[in-house]
Coordinates of N, CA and C in Angstrom, one line a residue:
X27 N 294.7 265.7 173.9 CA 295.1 265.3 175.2 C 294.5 266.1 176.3
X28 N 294.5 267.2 176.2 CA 293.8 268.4 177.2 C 292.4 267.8 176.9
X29 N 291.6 267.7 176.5 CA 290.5 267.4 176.4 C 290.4 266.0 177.3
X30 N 291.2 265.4 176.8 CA 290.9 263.8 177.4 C 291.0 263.5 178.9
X31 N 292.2 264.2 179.6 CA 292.5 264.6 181.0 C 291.2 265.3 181.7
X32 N 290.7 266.4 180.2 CA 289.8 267.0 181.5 C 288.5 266.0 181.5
X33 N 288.1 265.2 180.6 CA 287.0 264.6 180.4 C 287.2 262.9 181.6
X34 N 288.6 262.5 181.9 CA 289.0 261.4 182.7 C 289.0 262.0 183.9
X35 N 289.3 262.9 184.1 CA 289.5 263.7 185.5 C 289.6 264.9 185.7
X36 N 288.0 265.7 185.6 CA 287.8 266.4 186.3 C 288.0 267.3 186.7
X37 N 288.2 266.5 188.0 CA 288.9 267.3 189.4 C 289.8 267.6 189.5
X38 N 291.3 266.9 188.4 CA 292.3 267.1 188.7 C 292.9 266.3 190.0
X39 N 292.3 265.4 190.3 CA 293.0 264.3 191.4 C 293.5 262.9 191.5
X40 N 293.7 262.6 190.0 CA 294.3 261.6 189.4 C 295.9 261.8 189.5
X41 N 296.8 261.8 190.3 CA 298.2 262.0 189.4 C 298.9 261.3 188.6
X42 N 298.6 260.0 188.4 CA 299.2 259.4 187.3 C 298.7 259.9 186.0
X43 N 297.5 260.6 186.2 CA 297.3 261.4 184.6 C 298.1 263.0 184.7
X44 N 299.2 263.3 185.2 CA 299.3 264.7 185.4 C 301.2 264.2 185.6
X45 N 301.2 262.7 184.9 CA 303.0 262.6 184.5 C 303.0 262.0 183.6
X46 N 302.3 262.1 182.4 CA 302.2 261.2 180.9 C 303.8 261.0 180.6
X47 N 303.4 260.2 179.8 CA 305.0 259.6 178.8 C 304.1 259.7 177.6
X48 N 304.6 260.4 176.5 CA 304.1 260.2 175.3 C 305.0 259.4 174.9
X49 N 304.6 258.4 173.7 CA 306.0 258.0 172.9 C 304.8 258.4 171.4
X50 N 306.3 258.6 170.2 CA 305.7 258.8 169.1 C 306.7 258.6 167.9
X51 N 306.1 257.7 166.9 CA 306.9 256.8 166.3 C 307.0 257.9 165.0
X52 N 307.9 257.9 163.9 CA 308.5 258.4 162.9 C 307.6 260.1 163.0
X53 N 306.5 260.4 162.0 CA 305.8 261.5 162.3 C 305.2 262.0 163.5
X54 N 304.8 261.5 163.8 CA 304.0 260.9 164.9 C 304.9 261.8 166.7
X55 N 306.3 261.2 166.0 CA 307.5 262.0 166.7 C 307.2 263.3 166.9
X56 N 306.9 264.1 165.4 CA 307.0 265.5 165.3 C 306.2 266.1 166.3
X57 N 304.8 265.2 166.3 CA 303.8 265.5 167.0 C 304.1 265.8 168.6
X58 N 304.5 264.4 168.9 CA 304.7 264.6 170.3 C 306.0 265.6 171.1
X59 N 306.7 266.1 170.1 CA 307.5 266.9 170.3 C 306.7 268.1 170.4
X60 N 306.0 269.1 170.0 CA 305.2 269.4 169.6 C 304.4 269.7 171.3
X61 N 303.8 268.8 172.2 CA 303.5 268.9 173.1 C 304.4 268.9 174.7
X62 N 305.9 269.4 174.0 CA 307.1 269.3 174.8 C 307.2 270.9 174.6
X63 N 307.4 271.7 174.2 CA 308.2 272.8 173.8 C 307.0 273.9 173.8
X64 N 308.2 275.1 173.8 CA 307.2 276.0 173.8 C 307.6 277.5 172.8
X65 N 306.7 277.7 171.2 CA 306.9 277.9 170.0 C 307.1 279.5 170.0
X66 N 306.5 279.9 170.9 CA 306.1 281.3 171.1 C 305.4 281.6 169.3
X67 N 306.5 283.0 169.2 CA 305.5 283.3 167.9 C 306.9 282.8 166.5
X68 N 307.6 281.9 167.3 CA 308.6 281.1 166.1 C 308.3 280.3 164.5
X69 N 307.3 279.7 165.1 CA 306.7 278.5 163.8 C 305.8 279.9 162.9
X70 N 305.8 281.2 163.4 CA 304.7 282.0 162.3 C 305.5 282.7 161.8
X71 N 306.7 283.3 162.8 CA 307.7 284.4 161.9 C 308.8 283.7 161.2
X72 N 308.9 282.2 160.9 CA 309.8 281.6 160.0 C 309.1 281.6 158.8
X73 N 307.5 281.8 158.1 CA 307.1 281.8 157.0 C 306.1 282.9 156.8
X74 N 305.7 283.5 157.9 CA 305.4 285.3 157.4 C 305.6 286.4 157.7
X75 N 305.5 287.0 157.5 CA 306.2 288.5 156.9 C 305.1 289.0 158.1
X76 N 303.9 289.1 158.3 CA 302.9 289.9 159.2 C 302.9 289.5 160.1
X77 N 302.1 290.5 161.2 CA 302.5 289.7 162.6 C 300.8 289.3 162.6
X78 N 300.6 287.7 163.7 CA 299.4 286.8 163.4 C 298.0 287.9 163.6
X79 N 298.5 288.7 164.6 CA 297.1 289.6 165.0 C 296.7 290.5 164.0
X80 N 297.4 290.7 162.8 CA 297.1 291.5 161.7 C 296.3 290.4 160.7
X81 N 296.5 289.4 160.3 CA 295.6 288.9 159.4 C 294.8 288.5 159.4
X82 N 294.2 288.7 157.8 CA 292.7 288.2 157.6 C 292.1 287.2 156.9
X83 N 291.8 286.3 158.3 CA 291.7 284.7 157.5 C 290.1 285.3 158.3
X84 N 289.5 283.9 158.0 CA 288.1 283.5 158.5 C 288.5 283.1 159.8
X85 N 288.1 283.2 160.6 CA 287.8 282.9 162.5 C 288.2 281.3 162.2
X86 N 287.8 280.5 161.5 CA 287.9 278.8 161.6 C 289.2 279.2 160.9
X87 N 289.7 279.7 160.1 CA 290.9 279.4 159.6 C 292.6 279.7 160.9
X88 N 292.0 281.3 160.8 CA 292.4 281.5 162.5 C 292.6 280.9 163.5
X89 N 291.6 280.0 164.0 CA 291.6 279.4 164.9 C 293.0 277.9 164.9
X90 N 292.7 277.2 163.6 CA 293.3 276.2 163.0 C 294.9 277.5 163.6
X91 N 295.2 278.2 162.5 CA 296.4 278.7 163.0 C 297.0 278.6 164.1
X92 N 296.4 279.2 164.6 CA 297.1 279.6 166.8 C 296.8 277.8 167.2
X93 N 296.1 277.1 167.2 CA 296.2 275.7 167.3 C 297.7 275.0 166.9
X94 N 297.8 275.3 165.4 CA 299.0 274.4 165.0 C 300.7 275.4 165.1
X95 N 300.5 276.8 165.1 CA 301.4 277.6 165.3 C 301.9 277.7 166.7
X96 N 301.1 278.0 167.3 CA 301.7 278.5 168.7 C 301.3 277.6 169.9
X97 N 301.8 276.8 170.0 CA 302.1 276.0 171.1 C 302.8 276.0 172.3
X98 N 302.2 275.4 173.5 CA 303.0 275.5 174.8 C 303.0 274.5 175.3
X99 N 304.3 273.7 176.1 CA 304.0 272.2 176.9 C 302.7 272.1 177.1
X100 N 302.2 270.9 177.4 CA 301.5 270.4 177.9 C 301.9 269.8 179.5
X101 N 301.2 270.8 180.7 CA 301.9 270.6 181.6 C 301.7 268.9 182.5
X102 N 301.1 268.5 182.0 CA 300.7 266.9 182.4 C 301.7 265.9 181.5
X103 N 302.4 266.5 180.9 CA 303.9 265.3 179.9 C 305.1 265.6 180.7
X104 N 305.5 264.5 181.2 CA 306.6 264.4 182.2 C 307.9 263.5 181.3
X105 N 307.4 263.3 180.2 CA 308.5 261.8 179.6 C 308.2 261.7 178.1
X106 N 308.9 262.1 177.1 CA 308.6 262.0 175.5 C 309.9 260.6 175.4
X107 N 309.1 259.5 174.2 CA 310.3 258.9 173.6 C 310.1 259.1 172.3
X108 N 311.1 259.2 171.4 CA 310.5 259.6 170.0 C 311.3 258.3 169.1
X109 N 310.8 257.5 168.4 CA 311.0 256.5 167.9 C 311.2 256.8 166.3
X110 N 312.2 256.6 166.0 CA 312.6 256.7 164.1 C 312.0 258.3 164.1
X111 N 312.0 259.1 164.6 CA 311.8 260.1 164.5 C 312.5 261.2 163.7
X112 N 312.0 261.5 162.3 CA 313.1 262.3 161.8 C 313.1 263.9 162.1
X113 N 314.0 264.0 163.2 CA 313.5 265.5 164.1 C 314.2 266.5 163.2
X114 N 315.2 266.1 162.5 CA 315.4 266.8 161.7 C 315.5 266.8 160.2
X115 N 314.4 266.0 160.0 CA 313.9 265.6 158.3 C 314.6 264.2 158.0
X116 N 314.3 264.1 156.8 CA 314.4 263.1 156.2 C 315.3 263.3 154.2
X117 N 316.3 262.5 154.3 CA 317.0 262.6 152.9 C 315.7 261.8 151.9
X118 N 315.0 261.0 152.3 CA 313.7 260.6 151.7 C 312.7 261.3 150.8
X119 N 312.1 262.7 151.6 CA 311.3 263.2 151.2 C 312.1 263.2 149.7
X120 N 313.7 263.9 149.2 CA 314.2 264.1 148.0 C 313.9 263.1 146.9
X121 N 313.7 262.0 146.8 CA 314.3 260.9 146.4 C 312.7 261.1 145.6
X122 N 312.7 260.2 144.0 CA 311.9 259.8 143.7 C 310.9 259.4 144.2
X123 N 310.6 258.7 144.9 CA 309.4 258.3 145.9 C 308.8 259.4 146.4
X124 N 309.6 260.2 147.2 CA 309.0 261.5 147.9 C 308.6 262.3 146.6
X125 N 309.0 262.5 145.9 CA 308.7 263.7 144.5 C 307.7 263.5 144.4
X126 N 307.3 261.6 144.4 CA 305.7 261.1 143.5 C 304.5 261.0 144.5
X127 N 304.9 261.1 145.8 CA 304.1 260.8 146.7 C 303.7 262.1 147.1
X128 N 304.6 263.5 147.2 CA 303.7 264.9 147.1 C 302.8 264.9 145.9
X129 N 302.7 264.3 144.5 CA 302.0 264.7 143.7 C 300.6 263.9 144.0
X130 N 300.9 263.0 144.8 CA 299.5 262.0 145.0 C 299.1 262.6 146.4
X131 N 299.1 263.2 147.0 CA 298.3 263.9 148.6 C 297.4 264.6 148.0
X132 N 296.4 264.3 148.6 CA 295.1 265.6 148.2 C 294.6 265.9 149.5
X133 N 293.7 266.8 149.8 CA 293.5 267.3 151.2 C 292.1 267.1 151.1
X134 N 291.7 267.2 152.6 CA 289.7 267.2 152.3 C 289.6 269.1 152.3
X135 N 288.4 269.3 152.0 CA 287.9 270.4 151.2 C 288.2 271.5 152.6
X136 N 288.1 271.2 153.9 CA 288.5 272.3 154.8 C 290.0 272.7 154.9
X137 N 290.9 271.8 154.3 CA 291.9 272.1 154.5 C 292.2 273.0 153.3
X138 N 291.7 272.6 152.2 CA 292.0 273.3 151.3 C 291.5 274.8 150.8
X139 N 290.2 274.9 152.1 CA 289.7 276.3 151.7 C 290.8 276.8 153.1
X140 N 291.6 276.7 154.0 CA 292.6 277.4 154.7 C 293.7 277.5 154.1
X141 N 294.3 276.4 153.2 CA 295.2 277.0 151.9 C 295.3 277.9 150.8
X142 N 294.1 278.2 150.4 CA 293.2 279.4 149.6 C 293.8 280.6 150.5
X143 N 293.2 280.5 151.7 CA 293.5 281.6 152.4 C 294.7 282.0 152.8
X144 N 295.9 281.0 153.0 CA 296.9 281.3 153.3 C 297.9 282.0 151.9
X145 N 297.6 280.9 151.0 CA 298.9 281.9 150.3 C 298.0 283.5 149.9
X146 N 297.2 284.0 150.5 CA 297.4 285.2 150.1 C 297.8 286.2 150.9
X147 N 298.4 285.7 152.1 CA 299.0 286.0 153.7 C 300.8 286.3 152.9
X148 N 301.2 285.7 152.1 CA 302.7 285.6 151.5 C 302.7 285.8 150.0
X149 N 302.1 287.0 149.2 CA 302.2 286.9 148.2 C 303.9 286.2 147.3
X150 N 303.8 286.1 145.8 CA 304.8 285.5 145.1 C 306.0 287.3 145.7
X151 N 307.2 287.2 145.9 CA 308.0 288.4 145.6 C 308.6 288.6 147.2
X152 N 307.5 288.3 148.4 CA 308.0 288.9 149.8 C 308.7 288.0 150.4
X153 N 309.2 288.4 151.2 CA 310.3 287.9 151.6 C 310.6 286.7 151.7
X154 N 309.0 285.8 152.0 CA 309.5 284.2 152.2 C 308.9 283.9 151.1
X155 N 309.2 282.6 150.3 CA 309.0 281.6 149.3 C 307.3 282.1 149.4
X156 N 306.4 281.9 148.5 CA 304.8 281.7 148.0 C 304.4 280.6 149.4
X157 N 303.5 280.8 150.2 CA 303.5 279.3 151.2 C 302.4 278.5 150.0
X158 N 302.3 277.4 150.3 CA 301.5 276.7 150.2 C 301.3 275.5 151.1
X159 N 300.4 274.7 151.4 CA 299.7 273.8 152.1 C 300.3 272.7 152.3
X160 N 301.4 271.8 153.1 CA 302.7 271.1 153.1 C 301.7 269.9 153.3
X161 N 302.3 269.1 152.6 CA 302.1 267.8 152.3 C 302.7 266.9 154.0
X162 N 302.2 265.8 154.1 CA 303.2 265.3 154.9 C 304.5 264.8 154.7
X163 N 304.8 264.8 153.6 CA 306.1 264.7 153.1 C 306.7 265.8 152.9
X164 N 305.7 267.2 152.8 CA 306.9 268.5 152.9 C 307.1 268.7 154.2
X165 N 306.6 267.8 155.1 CA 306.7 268.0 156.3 C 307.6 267.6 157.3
X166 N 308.0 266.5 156.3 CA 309.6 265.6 156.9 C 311.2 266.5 155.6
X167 N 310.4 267.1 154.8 CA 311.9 267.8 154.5 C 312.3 268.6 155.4
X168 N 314.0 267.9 154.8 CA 315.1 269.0 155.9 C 314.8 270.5 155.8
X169 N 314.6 271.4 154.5 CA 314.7 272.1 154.4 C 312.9 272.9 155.1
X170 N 312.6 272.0 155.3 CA 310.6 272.9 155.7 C 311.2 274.1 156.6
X171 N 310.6 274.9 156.9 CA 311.0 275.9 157.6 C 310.4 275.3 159.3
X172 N 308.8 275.2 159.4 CA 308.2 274.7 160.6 C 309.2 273.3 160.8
X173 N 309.9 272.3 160.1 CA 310.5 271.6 160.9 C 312.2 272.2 161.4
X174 N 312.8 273.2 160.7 CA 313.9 273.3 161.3 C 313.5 274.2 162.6
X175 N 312.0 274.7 162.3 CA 311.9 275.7 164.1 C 311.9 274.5 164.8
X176 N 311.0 273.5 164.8 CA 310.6 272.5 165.7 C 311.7 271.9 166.2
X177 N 313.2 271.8 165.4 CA 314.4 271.4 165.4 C 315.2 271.6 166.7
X178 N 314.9 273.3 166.4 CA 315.5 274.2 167.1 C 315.3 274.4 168.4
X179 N 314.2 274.1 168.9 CA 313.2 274.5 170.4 C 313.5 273.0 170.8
X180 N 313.8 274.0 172.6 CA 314.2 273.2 173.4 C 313.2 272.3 174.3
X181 N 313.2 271.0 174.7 CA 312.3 270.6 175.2 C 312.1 271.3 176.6
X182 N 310.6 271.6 177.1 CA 310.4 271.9 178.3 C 311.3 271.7 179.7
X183 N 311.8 272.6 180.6 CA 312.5 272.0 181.7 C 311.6 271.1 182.3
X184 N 312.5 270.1 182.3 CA 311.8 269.1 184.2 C 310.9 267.8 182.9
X185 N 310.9 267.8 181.6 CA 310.6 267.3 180.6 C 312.0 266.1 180.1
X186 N 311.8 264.6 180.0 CA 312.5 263.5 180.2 C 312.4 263.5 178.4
X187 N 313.5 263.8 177.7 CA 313.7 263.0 176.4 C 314.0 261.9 175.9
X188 N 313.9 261.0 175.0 CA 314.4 259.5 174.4 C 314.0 260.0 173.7
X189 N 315.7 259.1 172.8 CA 315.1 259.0 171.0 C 315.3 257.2 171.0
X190 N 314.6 256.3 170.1 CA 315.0 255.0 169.7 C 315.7 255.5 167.8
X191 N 316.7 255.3 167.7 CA 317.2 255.8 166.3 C 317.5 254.3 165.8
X192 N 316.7 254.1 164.3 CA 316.9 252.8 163.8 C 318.3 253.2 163.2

């Protein structure tokens, strides 16, 4: 979205690009919540033990991190609606279906060399669970840790919430 604003405008003299309404339907939700709030260093110290400026990933792995970890409003979102949005998981992911559909996700090869890299950030024994590389169905369990922070964080002041709950 930052990219798109600066690539539509510039100069910054558009205002109807500088009061978005995101809407975002079931996952999709998580996302646009996501560009409401602001994470500080929450989503990294719910599953590591180090603090982020100490580890040693590769610069692209890195980078990927502080992208999906540490987030801040996006000051041009004036209005989120979040539709079927399970903000706070889903009894689904548990169920048969969800069991068989984590075993069927596979990742493309960049994700999976940043998974490589991560579980060795949490070995087996310390304090948090082994990480490994969350499916998008570990992504809607209640129990994920990144969704009960996401849970938890308040949307931006001066920021308009809706949920549509089927």
């Amino acid at each position: 979205l930052q990219r798109a604003v600066k690539e539509v405008d510039p100069e910054g003299t558009d205002p109807a690009l500088r009061q978005m309404v995101i809407i975002g339907h079931s996952q999709g939700g998580l996302l646009t919540k996501m560009t409401v709030v602001n994470s500080g260093t929450r989503f990294w110290d719910a599953r590591f033990d180090a603090p982020f400026e100490q580890v040693d990933v590769s610069a692209e792995t890195k980078d990927l991190l502080r992208r999906s970890m540490f987030v801040e409003p996006l000051p041009f979102v004036s209005e989120v609606i979040f539709i079927c949005t399970p903000l706070r998981g889903s009894y689904l992911t548990e169920n048969i279906l969800g069991k068989l559909a984590r075993r069927l996700v596979t990742f493309p090869a960049t994700l999976t060399k940043v998974g490589v890299e991560m579980v060795k950030l949490n070995p087996v024994g310390a304090a948090q669970t082994a990480w490994h590389l969350p499916t998008a169905i570990d992504n809607m369990d209640w129990s994920n840790p990144f969704l009960k922070t996401l849970a938890a964080l308040p949307i931006a002041p001066g920021v308009e919430a809706h949920s549509i709950v089927a």
